[in-house]
Coordinates of C-alpha atoms in Angstrom, one line a residue:
Chain A
M9 CA 75.7 79.5 138.6
V10 CA 78.2 82.3 138.0
T11 CA 81.2 80.7 136.2
G12 CA 81.6 82.7 132.9
L13 CA 84.5 84.6 131.5
G14 CA 83.4 87.9 132.9
A15 CA 83.3 86.6 136.5
R16 CA 86.6 84.9 136.2
F17 CA 88.6 87.4 134.1
D18 CA 90.8 88.9 136.8
S19 CA 91.8 85.5 138.2
I20 CA 92.4 84.1 134.7
V21 CA 94.7 87.1 133.9
E22 CA 96.5 86.6 137.2
S23 CA 97.2 82.9 136.7
A24 CA 97.7 82.6 132.9
G25 CA 97.6 86.1 131.4
P26 CA 95.0 87.3 128.8
L27 CA 96.1 85.4 125.7
C28 CA 93.4 83.5 123.9
V29 CA 94.1 80.6 121.5
G30 CA 91.7 80.1 118.6
I31 CA 90.4 76.6 117.7
D32 CA 89.9 76.8 113.9
P33 CA 89.6 73.4 112.2
S34 CA 89.2 74.9 108.7
S35 CA 89.7 72.7 105.7
D36 CA 93.1 74.3 105.1
A37 CA 94.2 73.8 108.7
L38 CA 93.2 70.2 108.7
K39 CA 95.1 69.5 105.5
A40 CA 98.2 71.3 106.7
A41 CA 98.1 69.2 109.9
G42 CA 97.8 66.0 107.8
L43 CA 94.3 65.3 109.2
P44 CA 91.3 64.3 107.2
D45 CA 88.8 67.1 106.4
N46 CA 85.9 65.5 108.4
T47 CA 84.5 65.5 111.9
E48 CA 87.2 63.0 113.1
G49 CA 89.9 65.3 111.8
A50 CA 88.3 68.3 113.4
L51 CA 88.0 66.6 116.8
E52 CA 91.7 65.4 116.7
F53 CA 92.8 68.9 115.7
A54 CA 90.7 70.7 118.3
R55 CA 91.9 68.3 121.1
A56 CA 95.5 69.0 120.1
V57 CA 94.9 72.8 120.4
V58 CA 93.2 72.4 123.8
A59 CA 96.1 70.1 125.0
A60 CA 98.7 72.7 123.9
A61 CA 96.7 75.5 125.4
T62 CA 96.4 73.9 128.8
P63 CA 97.7 75.3 131.1
R64 CA 99.7 77.8 129.1
V65 CA 96.8 80.1 128.5
G66 CA 93.4 80.6 130.2
I67 CA 91.1 81.2 127.3
V68 CA 90.3 79.4 124.0
K69 CA 88.0 80.5 121.2
P70 CA 86.4 77.8 118.9
Q71 CA 85.3 79.3 115.6
V72 CA 81.8 77.9 115.2
A73 CA 81.7 78.0 111.4
Y74 CA 84.4 75.3 111.1
F75 CA 82.2 72.9 113.1
E76 CA 78.9 74.0 111.6
R77 CA 80.2 73.1 108.1
F78 CA 79.7 69.5 109.1
G79 CA 76.1 70.0 110.3
S80 CA 74.8 68.2 113.4
R81 CA 77.9 65.9 113.6
G82 CA 80.2 69.0 113.6
F83 CA 78.1 70.5 116.5
G84 CA 78.5 67.1 118.3
V85 CA 82.3 67.6 118.0
L86 CA 82.1 71.2 119.2
E87 CA 80.1 70.1 122.3
I88 CA 82.9 67.7 123.2
V89 CA 85.6 70.3 122.6
I90 CA 83.8 72.9 124.7
R91 CA 83.1 70.5 127.5
E92 CA 86.7 69.1 127.6
A93 CA 88.2 72.6 127.5
R94 CA 86.1 73.8 130.3
E95 CA 86.7 70.7 132.4
G96 CA 90.4 71.4 131.9
G97 CA 89.9 74.9 133.4
L98 CA 89.9 76.9 130.3
A99 CA 87.3 79.7 129.7
V100 CA 85.6 79.2 126.3
I101 CA 84.6 82.0 124.0
A102 CA 82.2 80.7 121.4
D103 CA 83.0 82.7 118.3
A104 CA 79.6 82.5 116.6
K105 CA 78.8 86.1 115.7
R106 CA 75.1 85.5 116.2
G107 CA 72.6 88.3 115.9
D108 CA 68.8 88.4 115.7
I109 CA 65.7 89.8 117.4
G110 CA 63.3 89.1 120.2
S111 CA 62.5 85.5 120.9
T112 CA 65.0 84.4 118.2
M113 CA 67.8 86.0 120.1
H114 CA 66.5 84.2 123.2
G115 CA 67.1 81.0 121.2
Y116 CA 70.8 81.9 120.6
A117 CA 71.2 83.0 124.2
D118 CA 69.9 79.6 125.4
A119 CA 72.1 77.8 123.0
W120 CA 75.4 79.4 124.0
L121 CA 75.0 80.7 127.5
G122 CA 72.3 78.4 128.8
T123 CA 72.8 75.1 130.5
G124 CA 72.7 73.0 127.3
P125 CA 75.5 71.1 125.6
L126 CA 77.1 74.2 123.9
Q127 CA 77.3 76.2 127.2
S128 CA 80.3 78.5 126.9
D129 CA 81.8 81.3 129.1
A130 CA 81.4 84.0 126.5
L131 CA 79.8 84.6 123.1
T132 CA 80.5 86.9 120.1
V133 CA 77.5 88.6 118.6
S134 CA 76.8 90.9 115.7
P135 CA 75.0 94.3 116.2
Y136 CA 73.4 94.9 112.8
L137 CA 69.8 94.5 114.1
G138 CA 70.4 97.0 116.9
F139 CA 71.6 96.8 120.5
D140 CA 68.2 96.3 122.2
A141 CA 67.7 93.2 120.0
L142 CA 70.6 91.6 121.7
E143 CA 69.2 92.1 125.2
P144 CA 68.4 88.4 125.7
V145 CA 72.1 87.4 125.6
F146 CA 73.1 90.4 127.8
S147 CA 70.5 89.3 130.4
L148 CA 71.7 85.7 130.4
A149 CA 75.3 86.8 130.5
E150 CA 74.5 88.9 133.6
T151 CA 73.0 85.9 135.4
T152 CA 75.8 83.5 134.5
G153 CA 78.8 85.8 134.8
S154 CA 79.5 85.4 131.1
T155 CA 80.6 88.0 128.6
V156 CA 79.0 89.0 125.4
F157 CA 81.5 90.5 122.9
V158 CA 79.7 92.7 120.4
L159 CA 81.5 93.3 117.1
S160 CA 82.8 96.8 117.0
A161 CA 85.7 97.2 114.5
T162 CA 86.7 93.9 112.8
S163 CA 90.1 93.1 111.5
N164 CA 89.4 92.7 107.8
P165 CA 90.5 95.7 105.7
D166 CA 87.2 95.8 103.7
A167 CA 85.1 96.1 106.9
G168 CA 84.9 99.9 106.4
H169 CA 82.3 99.5 103.6
V170 CA 79.9 99.2 106.5
Q171 CA 81.8 100.2 109.7
R172 CA 82.7 103.7 108.4
A173 CA 78.9 104.5 108.7
S174 CA 78.0 107.0 111.4
I175 CA 75.2 108.6 113.2
A176 CA 75.6 112.2 114.2
G177 CA 79.3 112.0 113.8
A178 CA 79.8 108.8 115.8
T179 CA 81.0 105.8 113.8
L180 CA 79.4 102.4 114.3
P181 CA 82.5 101.0 116.1
A182 CA 82.3 104.0 118.6
L183 CA 78.5 103.6 118.9
V184 CA 78.9 99.9 119.7
A185 CA 81.6 100.7 122.3
R186 CA 79.4 103.4 123.9
F187 CA 76.5 101.1 124.1
A188 CA 78.6 98.3 125.6
R189 CA 79.9 100.7 128.3
E190 CA 76.4 101.8 129.2
R191 CA 75.0 98.3 129.3
S192 CA 77.9 96.9 131.2
G193 CA 77.9 99.6 133.8
G194 CA 81.4 98.7 135.0
T195 CA 80.8 94.9 134.9
N196 CA 82.2 92.4 132.4
T197 CA 78.8 91.6 131.0
V198 CA 79.2 93.3 127.6
G199 CA 82.6 93.6 125.8
V200 CA 83.6 94.4 122.3
V201 CA 85.5 92.8 119.4
V202 CA 88.2 95.2 118.0
G203 CA 90.5 93.8 115.4
A204 CA 94.2 94.6 116.0
T205 CA 95.2 95.0 112.4
R206 CA 93.8 98.3 111.5
G207 CA 94.6 100.4 114.6
L208 CA 92.0 102.2 116.7
A209 CA 92.1 105.5 114.8
D210 CA 91.5 103.9 111.4
S211 CA 88.5 102.1 113.0
G212 CA 87.0 105.3 114.2
L213 CA 87.8 104.5 117.9
T214 CA 89.9 106.0 120.6
A215 CA 91.3 104.2 123.7
A216 CA 88.8 106.2 125.8
D217 CA 85.9 104.6 123.9
L218 CA 87.1 101.3 125.2
D219 CA 87.5 102.5 128.8
G220 CA 86.6 99.7 131.3
L221 CA 85.5 97.3 128.6
L222 CA 86.7 93.8 128.0
V223 CA 88.1 93.8 124.4
L224 CA 88.5 90.7 122.4
A225 CA 91.2 91.4 119.8
P226 CA 91.7 89.1 116.9
G227 CA 94.2 89.9 114.2
F228 CA 97.4 89.0 115.9
G229 CA 99.8 86.5 114.4
A230 CA 98.8 85.3 110.9
Q231 CA 96.7 88.4 110.3
G232 CA 99.6 90.7 110.7
A233 CA 99.6 92.5 114.1
S234 CA 102.4 91.7 116.6
L235 CA 101.7 91.0 120.3
A236 CA 104.7 93.1 121.1
D237 CA 102.8 96.1 119.8
I238 CA 99.7 95.5 121.9
S239 CA 100.1 98.6 124.1
T240 CA 101.0 100.8 121.1
I241 CA 97.7 99.6 119.4
F242 CA 95.4 99.8 122.4
G243 CA 97.0 102.4 124.6
G244 CA 95.2 102.9 127.9
A245 CA 92.7 100.1 127.1
T246 CA 95.5 97.5 126.9
K247 CA 95.0 96.0 130.4
R248 CA 91.6 94.6 129.5
V249 CA 92.4 93.4 126.0
I250 CA 92.2 89.7 125.2
P251 CA 94.6 89.2 122.3
S252 CA 93.7 86.2 120.1
V253 CA 96.0 84.1 117.9
S254 CA 94.7 81.2 115.7
R255 CA 96.3 80.3 112.4
S256 CA 99.8 81.2 113.4
V257 CA 99.8 78.9 116.4
V258 CA 99.2 75.8 114.2
R259 CA 101.0 76.7 111.0
E260 CA 104.3 75.0 112.1
G261 CA 102.4 71.7 112.8
L262 CA 100.4 70.4 115.7
A263 CA 103.6 69.1 117.5
N264 CA 105.0 72.6 117.5
M265 CA 102.0 74.3 119.0
P266 CA 103.3 74.5 122.6
R267 CA 106.4 76.2 121.3
A268 CA 104.4 78.6 119.2
I269 CA 102.2 79.5 122.2
D270 CA 105.3 80.0 124.4
H271 CA 106.6 82.4 121.7
Y272 CA 103.5 84.5 121.8
L273 CA 103.5 84.6 125.6
Q274 CA 107.1 85.9 125.5
E275 CA 106.1 88.5 122.9
L276 CA 103.4 89.6 125.3
G277 CA 106.0 89.9 128.0
L278 CA 104.5 87.1 130.2
Chain B
M127 CA 73.7 71.3 90.5
V128 CA 71.6 74.4 90.0
T129 CA 68.5 73.9 92.2
G130 CA 68.4 76.8 94.6
L131 CA 65.7 79.4 95.3
G132 CA 67.2 81.9 92.8
A133 CA 67.1 79.5 89.9
R134 CA 63.6 78.4 90.7
F135 CA 62.0 81.6 91.9
D136 CA 59.9 82.3 88.8
S137 CA 58.5 78.8 88.6
I138 CA 57.7 78.8 92.3
V139 CA 55.8 82.1 92.0
E140 CA 53.9 80.7 89.0
S141 CA 52.9 77.5 90.7
A142 CA 52.4 78.6 94.3
G143 CA 53.0 82.3 94.7
P144 CA 55.6 84.0 96.7
L145 CA 54.4 83.4 100.3
C146 CA 56.9 82.0 102.7
V147 CA 55.9 80.1 105.9
G148 CA 58.3 80.3 108.8
I149 CA 59.2 77.2 110.9
D150 CA 59.8 78.7 114.4
P151 CA 59.8 76.0 117.1
S152 CA 60.4 78.5 119.9
S153 CA 59.8 77.5 123.5
D154 CA 56.5 79.6 123.5
A155 CA 55.3 78.1 120.2
L156 CA 55.9 74.5 121.4
K157 CA 54.1 75.2 124.7
A158 CA 51.2 76.8 122.8
A159 CA 51.0 73.8 120.5
G160 CA 50.9 71.4 123.5
L161 CA 54.2 69.9 122.6
P162 CA 57.2 69.3 124.9
D163 CA 60.0 71.9 124.7
N164 CA 62.6 69.5 123.4
T165 CA 64.0 68.1 120.1
E166 CA 61.0 65.6 119.8
G167 CA 58.6 68.5 120.2
A168 CA 60.5 70.7 117.7
L169 CA 60.5 67.9 115.1
E170 CA 56.8 67.2 115.5
F171 CA 56.1 71.0 115.3
A172 CA 58.3 71.5 112.2
R173 CA 56.8 68.5 110.4
A174 CA 53.3 69.9 111.0
V175 CA 54.3 73.2 109.5
V176 CA 55.9 71.5 106.5
A177 CA 52.7 69.4 106.0
A178 CA 50.4 72.4 106.2
A179 CA 52.7 74.3 103.8
T180 CA 52.8 71.6 101.2
P181 CA 51.7 72.3 98.5
R182 CA 49.9 75.5 99.6
V183 CA 53.1 77.6 99.4
G184 CA 56.5 77.1 97.7
I185 CA 58.9 78.4 100.3
V186 CA 59.5 77.7 104.0
K187 CA 62.0 79.4 106.3
P188 CA 63.3 77.5 109.3
Q189 CA 64.6 79.9 112.0
V190 CA 67.9 78.3 112.9
A191 CA 68.1 79.7 116.5
Y192 CA 65.2 77.6 117.6
F193 CA 67.0 74.4 116.6
E194 CA 70.5 75.6 117.7
R195 CA 69.2 76.1 121.3
F196 CA 69.2 72.2 121.5
G197 CA 72.8 71.9 120.3
S198 CA 73.8 69.1 118.0
R199 CA 70.6 67.2 118.5
G200 CA 68.7 70.3 117.4
F201 CA 70.8 70.5 114.3
G202 CA 70.0 66.8 113.7
V203 CA 66.3 67.8 113.7
L204 CA 66.9 70.7 111.4
E205 CA 68.7 68.4 108.9
I206 CA 65.6 66.2 108.9
V207 CA 63.2 69.1 108.4
I208 CA 65.3 70.7 105.6
R209 CA 65.6 67.4 103.8
E210 CA 61.9 66.5 104.1
A211 CA 60.8 70.0 103.0
R212 CA 63.0 69.9 100.0
E213 CA 62.0 66.3 99.1
G214 CA 58.4 67.6 99.2
G215 CA 59.2 70.2 96.6
L216 CA 59.5 73.2 98.9
A217 CA 62.4 75.7 98.6
V218 CA 64.1 76.2 102.0
I219 CA 65.5 79.6 103.2
A220 CA 67.8 78.9 106.2
D221 CA 67.3 81.9 108.4
A222 CA 70.7 81.9 110.1
K223 CA 71.9 85.5 109.7
R224 CA 75.5 84.3 109.6
G225 CA 78.3 86.8 108.9
D226 CA 82.1 86.5 109.2
I227 CA 85.2 86.9 107.2
G228 CA 87.5 85.0 104.8
S229 CA 87.9 81.3 105.4
T230 CA 85.4 81.5 108.3
M231 CA 82.7 82.7 105.9
H232 CA 83.7 79.8 103.6
G233 CA 82.8 77.5 106.5
Y234 CA 79.3 79.0 106.7
A235 CA 78.9 78.9 102.9
D236 CA 79.8 75.2 102.9
A237 CA 77.5 74.5 105.9
W238 CA 74.3 76.0 104.3
L239 CA 74.8 76.0 100.5
G240 CA 77.3 73.2 100.1
T241 CA 76.3 69.5 99.6
G242 CA 76.3 68.7 103.4
P243 CA 73.3 67.8 105.5
L244 CA 72.1 71.4 106.1
Q245 CA 72.0 72.2 102.3
S246 CA 69.3 74.8 101.7
D247 CA 68.1 76.8 98.8
A248 CA 68.8 80.2 100.3
L249 CA 70.5 81.7 103.4
T250 CA 70.2 84.9 105.3
V251 CA 73.4 86.7 106.2
S252 CA 74.4 89.8 108.2
P253 CA 76.6 92.5 106.7
Y254 CA 78.3 94.1 109.7
L255 CA 81.7 92.8 108.6
G256 CA 81.4 94.4 105.2
F257 CA 80.2 93.1 101.8
D258 CA 83.4 91.6 100.5
A259 CA 83.6 89.5 103.6
L260 CA 80.5 87.7 102.4
E261 CA 81.9 86.8 99.0
P262 CA 82.3 83.1 99.8
V263 CA 78.5 82.7 100.1
F264 CA 77.8 84.8 97.0
S265 CA 80.2 82.6 95.0
L266 CA 78.6 79.4 96.1
A267 CA 75.1 80.8 95.6
E268 CA 76.1 81.6 92.1
T269 CA 77.3 78.1 91.4
T270 CA 74.2 76.4 93.0
G271 CA 71.5 78.8 91.8
S272 CA 70.8 79.7 95.5
T273 CA 70.0 83.1 96.9
V274 CA 71.8 84.9 99.7
F275 CA 69.5 87.4 101.5
V276 CA 71.6 90.2 103.1
L277 CA 70.0 92.0 106.0
S278 CA 69.1 95.5 104.9
A279 CA 66.3 97.0 107.0
T280 CA 65.0 94.7 109.7
S281 CA 61.5 94.6 111.1
N282 CA 62.3 95.5 114.8
P283 CA 61.5 99.1 115.8
D284 CA 64.8 99.5 117.6
A285 CA 66.9 98.5 114.6
G286 CA 67.5 102.2 113.8
H287 CA 70.1 102.5 116.6
V288 CA 72.4 100.9 114.0
Q289 CA 70.6 101.0 110.7
R290 CA 70.1 104.8 110.7
A291 CA 73.9 105.1 110.2
S292 CA 75.0 106.4 106.9
I293 CA 78.1 106.9 104.6
A294 CA 78.0 110.1 102.4
G295 CA 74.3 110.4 102.9
A296 CA 73.4 106.8 102.1
T297 CA 71.9 104.8 105.0
L298 CA 73.1 101.3 105.6
P299 CA 69.9 99.7 104.3
A300 CA 70.4 101.6 101.0
L301 CA 74.1 100.7 100.9
V302 CA 73.2 97.1 101.3
A303 CA 70.6 97.2 98.6
R304 CA 73.0 99.0 96.2
F305 CA 75.7 96.4 96.9
A306 CA 73.2 93.6 96.4
R307 CA 72.1 95.0 93.0
E308 CA 75.8 95.4 91.9
R309 CA 76.8 91.9 93.0
S310 CA 73.7 90.2 91.5
G311 CA 73.9 91.9 88.2
G312 CA 70.3 91.1 87.3
T313 CA 70.5 87.5 88.7
N314 CA 68.9 86.2 91.9
T315 CA 72.2 85.5 93.6
V316 CA 72.0 88.3 96.2
G317 CA 68.8 89.5 97.6
V318 CA 67.9 91.6 100.7
V319 CA 65.9 91.3 103.9
V320 CA 63.5 94.2 104.4
G321 CA 61.1 94.1 107.2
A322 CA 57.5 95.0 106.3
T323 CA 56.6 96.7 109.6
R324 CA 58.4 100.0 109.3
G325 CA 57.8 101.0 105.7
L326 CA 60.5 101.7 103.2
A327 CA 60.9 105.4 103.8
D328 CA 61.3 104.9 107.6
S329 CA 64.0 102.4 106.8
G330 CA 65.9 104.8 104.6
L331 CA 64.9 103.0 101.4
T332 CA 62.9 103.7 98.2
A333 CA 61.3 101.1 95.9
A334 CA 64.0 102.0 93.3
D335 CA 66.7 100.9 95.7
L336 CA 65.2 97.4 95.5
D337 CA 64.8 97.4 91.8
G338 CA 65.4 93.9 90.4
L339 CA 66.2 92.3 93.8
L340 CA 64.6 89.4 95.5
V341 CA 63.3 90.8 98.8
L342 CA 62.6 88.6 101.8
A343 CA 60.1 90.5 103.9
P344 CA 59.3 89.3 107.4
G345 CA 57.0 91.3 109.6
F346 CA 53.7 90.2 108.2
G347 CA 51.0 88.6 110.5
A348 CA 51.9 88.6 114.1
Q349 CA 54.5 91.4 113.8
G350 CA 51.8 93.8 112.5
A351 CA 51.9 94.3 108.7
S352 CA 49.0 93.1 106.6
L353 CA 49.6 91.1 103.4
A354 CA 46.8 93.1 101.8
D355 CA 49.1 96.2 102.0
I356 CA 52.1 94.6 100.4
S357 CA 52.0 96.7 97.3
T358 CA 51.4 99.9 99.3
I359 CA 54.5 99.0 101.4
F360 CA 56.8 97.9 98.5
G361 CA 55.5 99.8 95.5
G362 CA 57.3 98.9 92.3
A363 CA 59.4 96.3 94.1
T364 CA 56.4 94.2 95.1
K365 CA 56.6 91.6 92.3
R366 CA 59.8 90.2 93.7
V367 CA 58.9 90.4 97.4
I368 CA 58.7 87.1 99.3
P369 CA 56.4 87.9 102.3
S370 CA 57.0 85.7 105.3
V371 CA 54.5 84.7 108.0
S372 CA 55.5 82.7 111.1
R373 CA 53.9 83.0 114.5
S374 CA 50.5 84.0 113.2
V375 CA 50.2 80.8 111.2
V376 CA 50.5 78.6 114.2
R377 CA 48.8 80.7 116.9
E378 CA 45.3 79.1 116.4
G379 CA 46.8 75.6 116.8
L380 CA 48.6 73.2 114.5
A381 CA 45.3 71.7 113.2
N382 CA 44.2 75.2 112.0
M383 CA 47.5 75.9 110.1
P384 CA 46.1 75.0 106.7
R385 CA 43.2 77.4 107.2
A386 CA 45.5 80.1 108.5
I387 CA 47.8 79.7 105.4
D388 CA 44.7 79.8 103.1
H389 CA 43.7 83.0 104.8
Y390 CA 47.0 84.7 104.0
L391 CA 46.9 83.5 100.4
Q392 CA 43.5 85.2 100.1
E393 CA 44.9 88.4 101.6
L394 CA 47.7 88.3 99.1
G395 CA 45.0 87.9 96.3
L396 CA 46.2 84.4 95.3

């Protein structure tokens, strides 16, 4: 069944644009929304985000950590949120940043891109164990039309302690992008995560490194980058960038989310 | 409450030695054990491993991916396994390889080292987003006497595609170890994961890099390294190495696990 984000990306952009809204029921976000810091609060919060996002945008991104902190009951809530968002026509990027080797990576692939209760349209993964180690998720993404976003350059200023590292003059962010292009071969199977806050050059990347790749770009809104600057930041790669906003969408209250999302759509020129 | 692996490491080694037994209910492992590939099978498998490990060893390491593949119900099983293992006196290393930034990393810290249903004695994390990004788990590990094992050099042969990268002549595995030593300051708060299969030199490490650190070392048994060679592999760092065996312990059947574990204890000279 080919239904993932990769297979649907062009039609999503045509109907709703590329904006992605994060679903981040952190302890702080629940408190600010006047909700209890428990699974009931997380479910109410997540449902409000999904309701505000539908049909304004085409993509949502639950941050798995904020559900995982409640253990199995938190995962139960996440399953409901993923299912309801997909039933409402949204593509779901599970922001899990998983990464392991061999049969263990198969386990993560099954969890997020298989037919189980967490089945999503895309997954974020971390490349520290190498690219070949991630092959089980790439294979399953290929079969299901999903997209695997590999962390390339992240939005936190201190990421350079690791991401400045290089092999034969190529930085890790550039190596990740190169690998993603090779593995994708022009499809949407493998994309990259590139934070919008630091700028490509400061991350050791050029727009050419991202050529043809789907790029998930957190860092807009609360983290500091403006959507109006997206083409300044990403240059020739802009057309395939999925900008993601999270905290800033909810910070004026759940009731104001539709207005906040509309504001970002205007900033994007949509 | 200070009860984690870091706080108890010396007494664990004194009473049971450093061997760690993995709890890996993969699809293949369940089939080989004649168990159904579902949550019931995973629970029966995990309980058999815990029973065989108690009191032969002091540490077990559930591989989170093999529970996560079943979604919330898999996490429900993992909660039972962690709780029962800890109630039986075992220290639990949650092998989750999580890694994110800021408040998201707080979520993972709360999930695995907080007082919730997944509370464990140690956690593995991935450093691609930088070291400072991991601070929320380090802080909580400090408070609870737990240990955070940061991936340094992993056991898969293709890890070099990323882990050969260097900054100013220092490879990523060496940078991770250096950071872990600085952050730990002689305590057991931050350790490292170093695979036993490739040898320190091939991973860009020396025994001195690991000086004073707790080292979680997968790669023994099925992955190829022999426990009899542990001091050849780790040199002066050997005394604080936690060797981990997983697949090889179960491959002759669940009923033969106690014998398999005894075999490894003999190989270790215990």
